[in-house]
Amino acid sequence: MSIDEPQRDDLRPYGRRTFLAIVAGGLTSLWWGKPLWDRLSPALRTAADVLPAQVRNLVPSGWRIYTVAATMPVFNRRRWRLKIDGLVEQPLTLSYDQLLALPRSEQVSDFHCVTGWSVKDVHWAGVRFADLLRAARPLAGAKALTFVSAERPYVDSLTLEEAYLRDAMLAYEMDGKPLSRPHGAPTRVVIPEMYGYKNVKWVERIVVTDRPVDGYWELRGYDRDAWLGHSNGYGA
Ligand SMILES: Nc1nc2c(c(=O)[nH]1)N[C@H]1C(S)=C(S)[C@@H](COP(=O)(O)O)O[C@H]1N2
Ligand SMILES: [Mo]
């Protein structure tokens, strides 16, 4: 790849120098045949999260950042809202501060993408779905949640039963820091029992429905059954 290509919007927070350092580091480490990853400082590891695909693929382990649109949504703390509507008695619109004021839960869990990579022991903080939905009061016919991402057209859904698993949550922190932009700032779904594609990033709306709907990847052939060990990622 050319390092003269225009700087992408999503690289800006880390600065062009860091970016170039990582590109150079990534390429030389390949040349040496030794993993660069172990020698990176935590700051550079974070920066590695936002690398373009060609470079990211050189990173031997850890997170891959997945997107379906050309740019990642930008989080504006003052303007951001989470909408909860559909089959509820009381539709809600929460600000970021109102979201943070809800009961906070934490957990350490592994994360698995159906394509084969995993990240162990991720520390999440966020809100359990039961706590999130309490004030909206789901109606008797409510059976599922559809998560709409600010990154159009990414969407996916969970049954209420799945969403109410004891370690599923709408997460706003990862490893002790507010969720970074590449990982879905300010909030994403976390459901460790299911493959990554159910873990919708940049959630801005939750629609309570009478049944689960097919998500972005399910419409493109991934299994509806996203439980770990079940989905093969290529459709039933
Ligand atoms: N909005 C949005 N959410 C998404 C995706 C995506 O492309 N867009 N990819 C999914 C898939 S397939 C995986 S494995 C995880 C990856 O999470 P990460 O990008 O934080 O590593 O995000 C999931 N959530
Ligand atoms: Mo994935």
PDB file of C-alpha atoms in Angstrom, residues 39-163:
ATOM      1  CA  ARG A  39       6.519  -4.710  21.547  1.00  0.00           C
ATOM      2  CA  LEU A  40       3.809  -2.079  21.098  1.00  0.00           C
ATOM      3  CA  SER A  41       3.025   0.317  23.911  1.00  0.00           C
ATOM      4  CA  PRO A  42      -0.631   0.342  25.017  1.00  0.00           C
ATOM      5  CA  ALA A  43      -1.109   3.703  23.238  1.00  0.00           C
ATOM      6  CA  LEU A  44       0.083   2.253  19.984  1.00  0.00           C
ATOM      7  CA  ARG A  45      -2.071  -0.815  20.423  1.00  0.00           C
ATOM      8  CA  THR A  46      -5.055   1.486  20.635  1.00  0.00           C
ATOM      9  CA  ALA A  47      -3.936   3.294  17.545  1.00  0.00           C
ATOM     10  CA  ALA A  48      -3.634  -0.041  15.778  1.00  0.00           C
ATOM     11  CA  ASP A  49      -7.380  -0.439  16.211  1.00  0.00           C
ATOM     12  CA  VAL A  50      -8.052   2.237  13.618  1.00  0.00           C
ATOM     13  CA  LEU A  51      -5.640   1.136  10.939  1.00  0.00           C
ATOM     14  CA  PRO A  52      -6.892   0.548   7.437  1.00  0.00           C
ATOM     15  CA  ALA A  53      -7.589  -3.047   6.529  1.00  0.00           C
ATOM     16  CA  GLN A  54      -4.351  -3.704   4.674  1.00  0.00           C
ATOM     17  CA  VAL A  55      -2.289  -2.778   7.704  1.00  0.00           C
ATOM     18  CA  ARG A  56      -4.660  -4.233  10.260  1.00  0.00           C
ATOM     19  CA  ASN A  57      -4.250  -7.633   8.711  1.00  0.00           C
ATOM     20  CA  LEU A  58      -0.573  -7.512   9.663  1.00  0.00           C
ATOM     21  CA  VAL A  59      -1.503  -7.395  13.333  1.00  0.00           C
ATOM     22  CA  PRO A  60      -1.175 -10.987  14.485  1.00  0.00           C
ATOM     23  CA  SER A  61      -3.702 -11.033  17.316  1.00  0.00           C
ATOM     24  CA  GLY A  62      -6.369  -9.065  19.107  1.00  0.00           C
ATOM     25  CA  TRP A  63      -9.241  -7.058  17.792  1.00  0.00           C
ATOM     26  CA  ARG A  64     -10.095  -6.597  14.149  1.00  0.00           C
ATOM     27  CA  ILE A  65     -12.203  -3.531  13.572  1.00  0.00           C
ATOM     28  CA  TYR A  66     -15.206  -4.264  11.411  1.00  0.00           C
ATOM     29  CA  THR A  67     -17.354  -1.737   9.617  1.00  0.00           C
ATOM     30  CA  VAL A  68     -19.845  -1.848   6.790  1.00  0.00           C
ATOM     31  CA  ALA A  69     -19.867   1.846   5.867  1.00  0.00           C
ATOM     32  CA  ALA A  70     -17.126   4.116   4.561  1.00  0.00           C
ATOM     33  CA  THR A  71     -16.817   6.177   7.750  1.00  0.00           C
ATOM     34  CA  MET A  72     -17.430   5.437  11.408  1.00  0.00           C
ATOM     35  CA  PRO A  73     -20.130   7.387  13.249  1.00  0.00           C
ATOM     36  CA  VAL A  74     -18.861  10.320  15.295  1.00  0.00           C
ATOM     37  CA  PHE A  75     -19.993  10.500  18.922  1.00  0.00           C
ATOM     38  CA  ASN A  76     -21.016  13.937  20.155  1.00  0.00           C
ATOM     39  CA  ARG A  77     -21.593  13.724  23.896  1.00  0.00           C
ATOM     40  CA  ARG A  78     -23.981  16.684  24.011  1.00  0.00           C
ATOM     41  CA  ARG A  79     -26.091  15.724  21.028  1.00  0.00           C
ATOM     42  CA  TRP A  80     -26.095  11.922  21.249  1.00  0.00           C
ATOM     43  CA  ARG A  81     -29.391  10.205  22.096  1.00  0.00           C
ATOM     44  CA  LEU A  82     -30.454   6.591  22.519  1.00  0.00           C
ATOM     45  CA  LYS A  83     -34.020   5.980  21.460  1.00  0.00           C
ATOM     46  CA  ILE A  84     -36.044   3.066  22.861  1.00  0.00           C
ATOM     47  CA  ASP A  85     -39.398   2.519  21.193  1.00  0.00           C
ATOM     48  CA  GLY A  86     -41.663  -0.080  19.572  1.00  0.00           C
ATOM     49  CA  LEU A  87     -43.739  -2.343  21.818  1.00  0.00           C
ATOM     50  CA  VAL A  88     -43.305  -0.316  25.008  1.00  0.00           C
ATOM     51  CA  GLU A  89     -45.691   1.598  27.221  1.00  0.00           C
ATOM     52  CA  GLN A  90     -43.316   4.533  27.427  1.00  0.00           C
ATOM     53  CA  PRO A  91     -40.960   5.282  24.526  1.00  0.00           C
ATOM     54  CA  LEU A  92     -37.720   6.804  25.840  1.00  0.00           C
ATOM     55  CA  THR A  93     -34.969   9.043  24.587  1.00  0.00           C
ATOM     56  CA  LEU A  94     -31.855   8.899  26.764  1.00  0.00           C
ATOM     57  CA  SER A  95     -28.914  11.260  26.720  1.00  0.00           C
ATOM     58  CA  TYR A  96     -25.440   9.860  27.336  1.00  0.00           C
ATOM     59  CA  ASP A  97     -25.495  11.150  30.920  1.00  0.00           C
ATOM     60  CA  GLN A  98     -28.890   9.550  31.513  1.00  0.00           C
ATOM     61  CA  LEU A  99     -27.518   6.274  30.201  1.00  0.00           C
ATOM     62  CA  LEU A 100     -24.542   6.480  32.564  1.00  0.00           C
ATOM     63  CA  ALA A 101     -26.913   7.190  35.453  1.00  0.00           C
ATOM     64  CA  LEU A 102     -28.648   3.814  35.035  1.00  0.00           C
ATOM     65  CA  PRO A 103     -27.447   0.895  37.189  1.00  0.00           C
ATOM     66  CA  ARG A 104     -23.922   0.030  36.093  1.00  0.00           C
ATOM     67  CA  SER A 105     -22.742  -3.538  35.564  1.00  0.00           C
ATOM     68  CA  GLU A 106     -19.292  -4.906  34.859  1.00  0.00           C
ATOM     69  CA  GLN A 107     -17.978  -8.175  33.556  1.00  0.00           C
ATOM     70  CA  VAL A 108     -14.942  -9.871  32.077  1.00  0.00           C
ATOM     71  CA  SER A 109     -15.743 -12.033  29.082  1.00  0.00           C
ATOM     72  CA  ASP A 110     -14.199 -13.410  25.894  1.00  0.00           C
ATOM     73  CA  PHE A 111     -15.196 -12.134  22.477  1.00  0.00           C
ATOM     74  CA  HIS A 112     -15.426 -14.358  19.414  1.00  0.00           C
ATOM     75  CA  CYS A 113     -15.854 -13.493  15.778  1.00  0.00           C
ATOM     76  CA  VAL A 114     -17.295 -16.250  13.636  1.00  0.00           C
ATOM     77  CA  THR A 115     -14.391 -15.846  11.208  1.00  0.00           C
ATOM     78  CA  GLY A 116     -12.083 -17.375  13.797  1.00  0.00           C
ATOM     79  CA  TRP A 117     -10.454 -14.678  15.904  1.00  0.00           C
ATOM     80  CA  SER A 118     -11.092 -14.153  19.597  1.00  0.00           C
ATOM     81  CA  VAL A 119     -10.098 -11.718  22.307  1.00  0.00           C
ATOM     82  CA  LYS A 120      -9.838 -13.099  25.823  1.00  0.00           C
ATOM     83  CA  ASP A 121     -10.771 -11.374  29.070  1.00  0.00           C
ATOM     84  CA  VAL A 122     -12.322  -8.182  27.801  1.00  0.00           C
ATOM     85  CA  HIS A 123     -13.459  -5.967  30.672  1.00  0.00           C
ATOM     86  CA  TRP A 124     -16.820  -4.372  29.886  1.00  0.00           C
ATOM     87  CA  ALA A 125     -18.967  -1.896  31.773  1.00  0.00           C
ATOM     88  CA  GLY A 126     -22.476  -0.926  30.791  1.00  0.00           C
ATOM     89  CA  VAL A 127     -26.148  -1.447  31.478  1.00  0.00           C
ATOM     90  CA  ARG A 128     -28.033  -4.761  31.582  1.00  0.00           C
ATOM     91  CA  PHE A 129     -30.942  -4.778  29.186  1.00  0.00           C
ATOM     92  CA  ALA A 130     -33.477  -5.329  31.969  1.00  0.00           C
ATOM     93  CA  ASP A 131     -32.239  -2.129  33.648  1.00  0.00           C
ATOM     94  CA  LEU A 132     -32.223  -0.290  30.338  1.00  0.00           C
ATOM     95  CA  LEU A 133     -35.790  -1.268  29.439  1.00  0.00           C
ATOM     96  CA  ARG A 134     -37.357  -0.933  32.882  1.00  0.00           C
ATOM     97  CA  ALA A 135     -38.611   2.623  32.459  1.00  0.00           C
ATOM     98  CA  ALA A 136     -39.882   1.909  28.936  1.00  0.00           C
ATOM     99  CA  ARG A 137     -42.004  -1.002  30.220  1.00  0.00           C
ATOM    100  CA  PRO A 138     -42.153  -3.547  27.368  1.00  0.00           C
ATOM    101  CA  LEU A 139     -45.729  -4.607  26.501  1.00  0.00           C
ATOM    102  CA  ALA A 140     -47.041  -8.158  26.883  1.00  0.00           C
ATOM    103  CA  GLY A 141     -46.354  -9.005  23.220  1.00  0.00           C
ATOM    104  CA  ALA A 142     -42.709  -7.877  23.389  1.00  0.00           C
ATOM    105  CA  LYS A 143     -40.390 -10.743  22.452  1.00  0.00           C
ATOM    106  CA  ALA A 144     -37.274  -9.259  20.881  1.00  0.00           C
ATOM    107  CA  LEU A 145     -35.012  -6.231  20.503  1.00  0.00           C
ATOM    108  CA  THR A 146     -33.733  -4.775  17.269  1.00  0.00           C
ATOM    109  CA  PHE A 147     -30.506  -2.797  17.584  1.00  0.00           C
ATOM    110  CA  VAL A 148     -30.126  -0.063  15.012  1.00  0.00           C
ATOM    111  CA  SER A 149     -26.586   1.171  14.465  1.00  0.00           C
ATOM    112  CA  ALA A 150     -25.748   4.752  13.581  1.00  0.00           C
ATOM    113  CA  GLU A 151     -23.583   3.021  11.006  1.00  0.00           C
ATOM    114  CA  ARG A 152     -26.194   2.373   8.344  1.00  0.00           C
ATOM    115  CA  PRO A 153     -27.366  -0.146   7.416  1.00  0.00           C
ATOM    116  CA  TYR A 154     -25.997  -2.315  10.250  1.00  0.00           C
ATOM    117  CA  VAL A 155     -28.715  -3.780  12.419  1.00  0.00           C
ATOM    118  CA  ASP A 156     -29.259  -7.013  14.356  1.00  0.00           C
ATOM    119  CA  SER A 157     -31.637  -8.400  16.930  1.00  0.00           C
ATOM    120  CA  LEU A 158     -31.851 -10.601  20.005  1.00  0.00           C
ATOM    121  CA  THR A 159     -34.810 -12.274  21.645  1.00  0.00           C
ATOM    122  CA  LEU A 160     -35.601 -10.775  25.046  1.00  0.00           C
ATOM    123  CA  GLU A 161     -34.519 -14.049  26.581  1.00  0.00           C
ATOM    124  CA  GLU A 162     -31.090 -13.707  24.966  1.00  0.00           C
ATOM    125  CA  ALA A 163     -30.814 -10.031  25.865  1.00  0.00           C
TER     126      ALA A 163
END
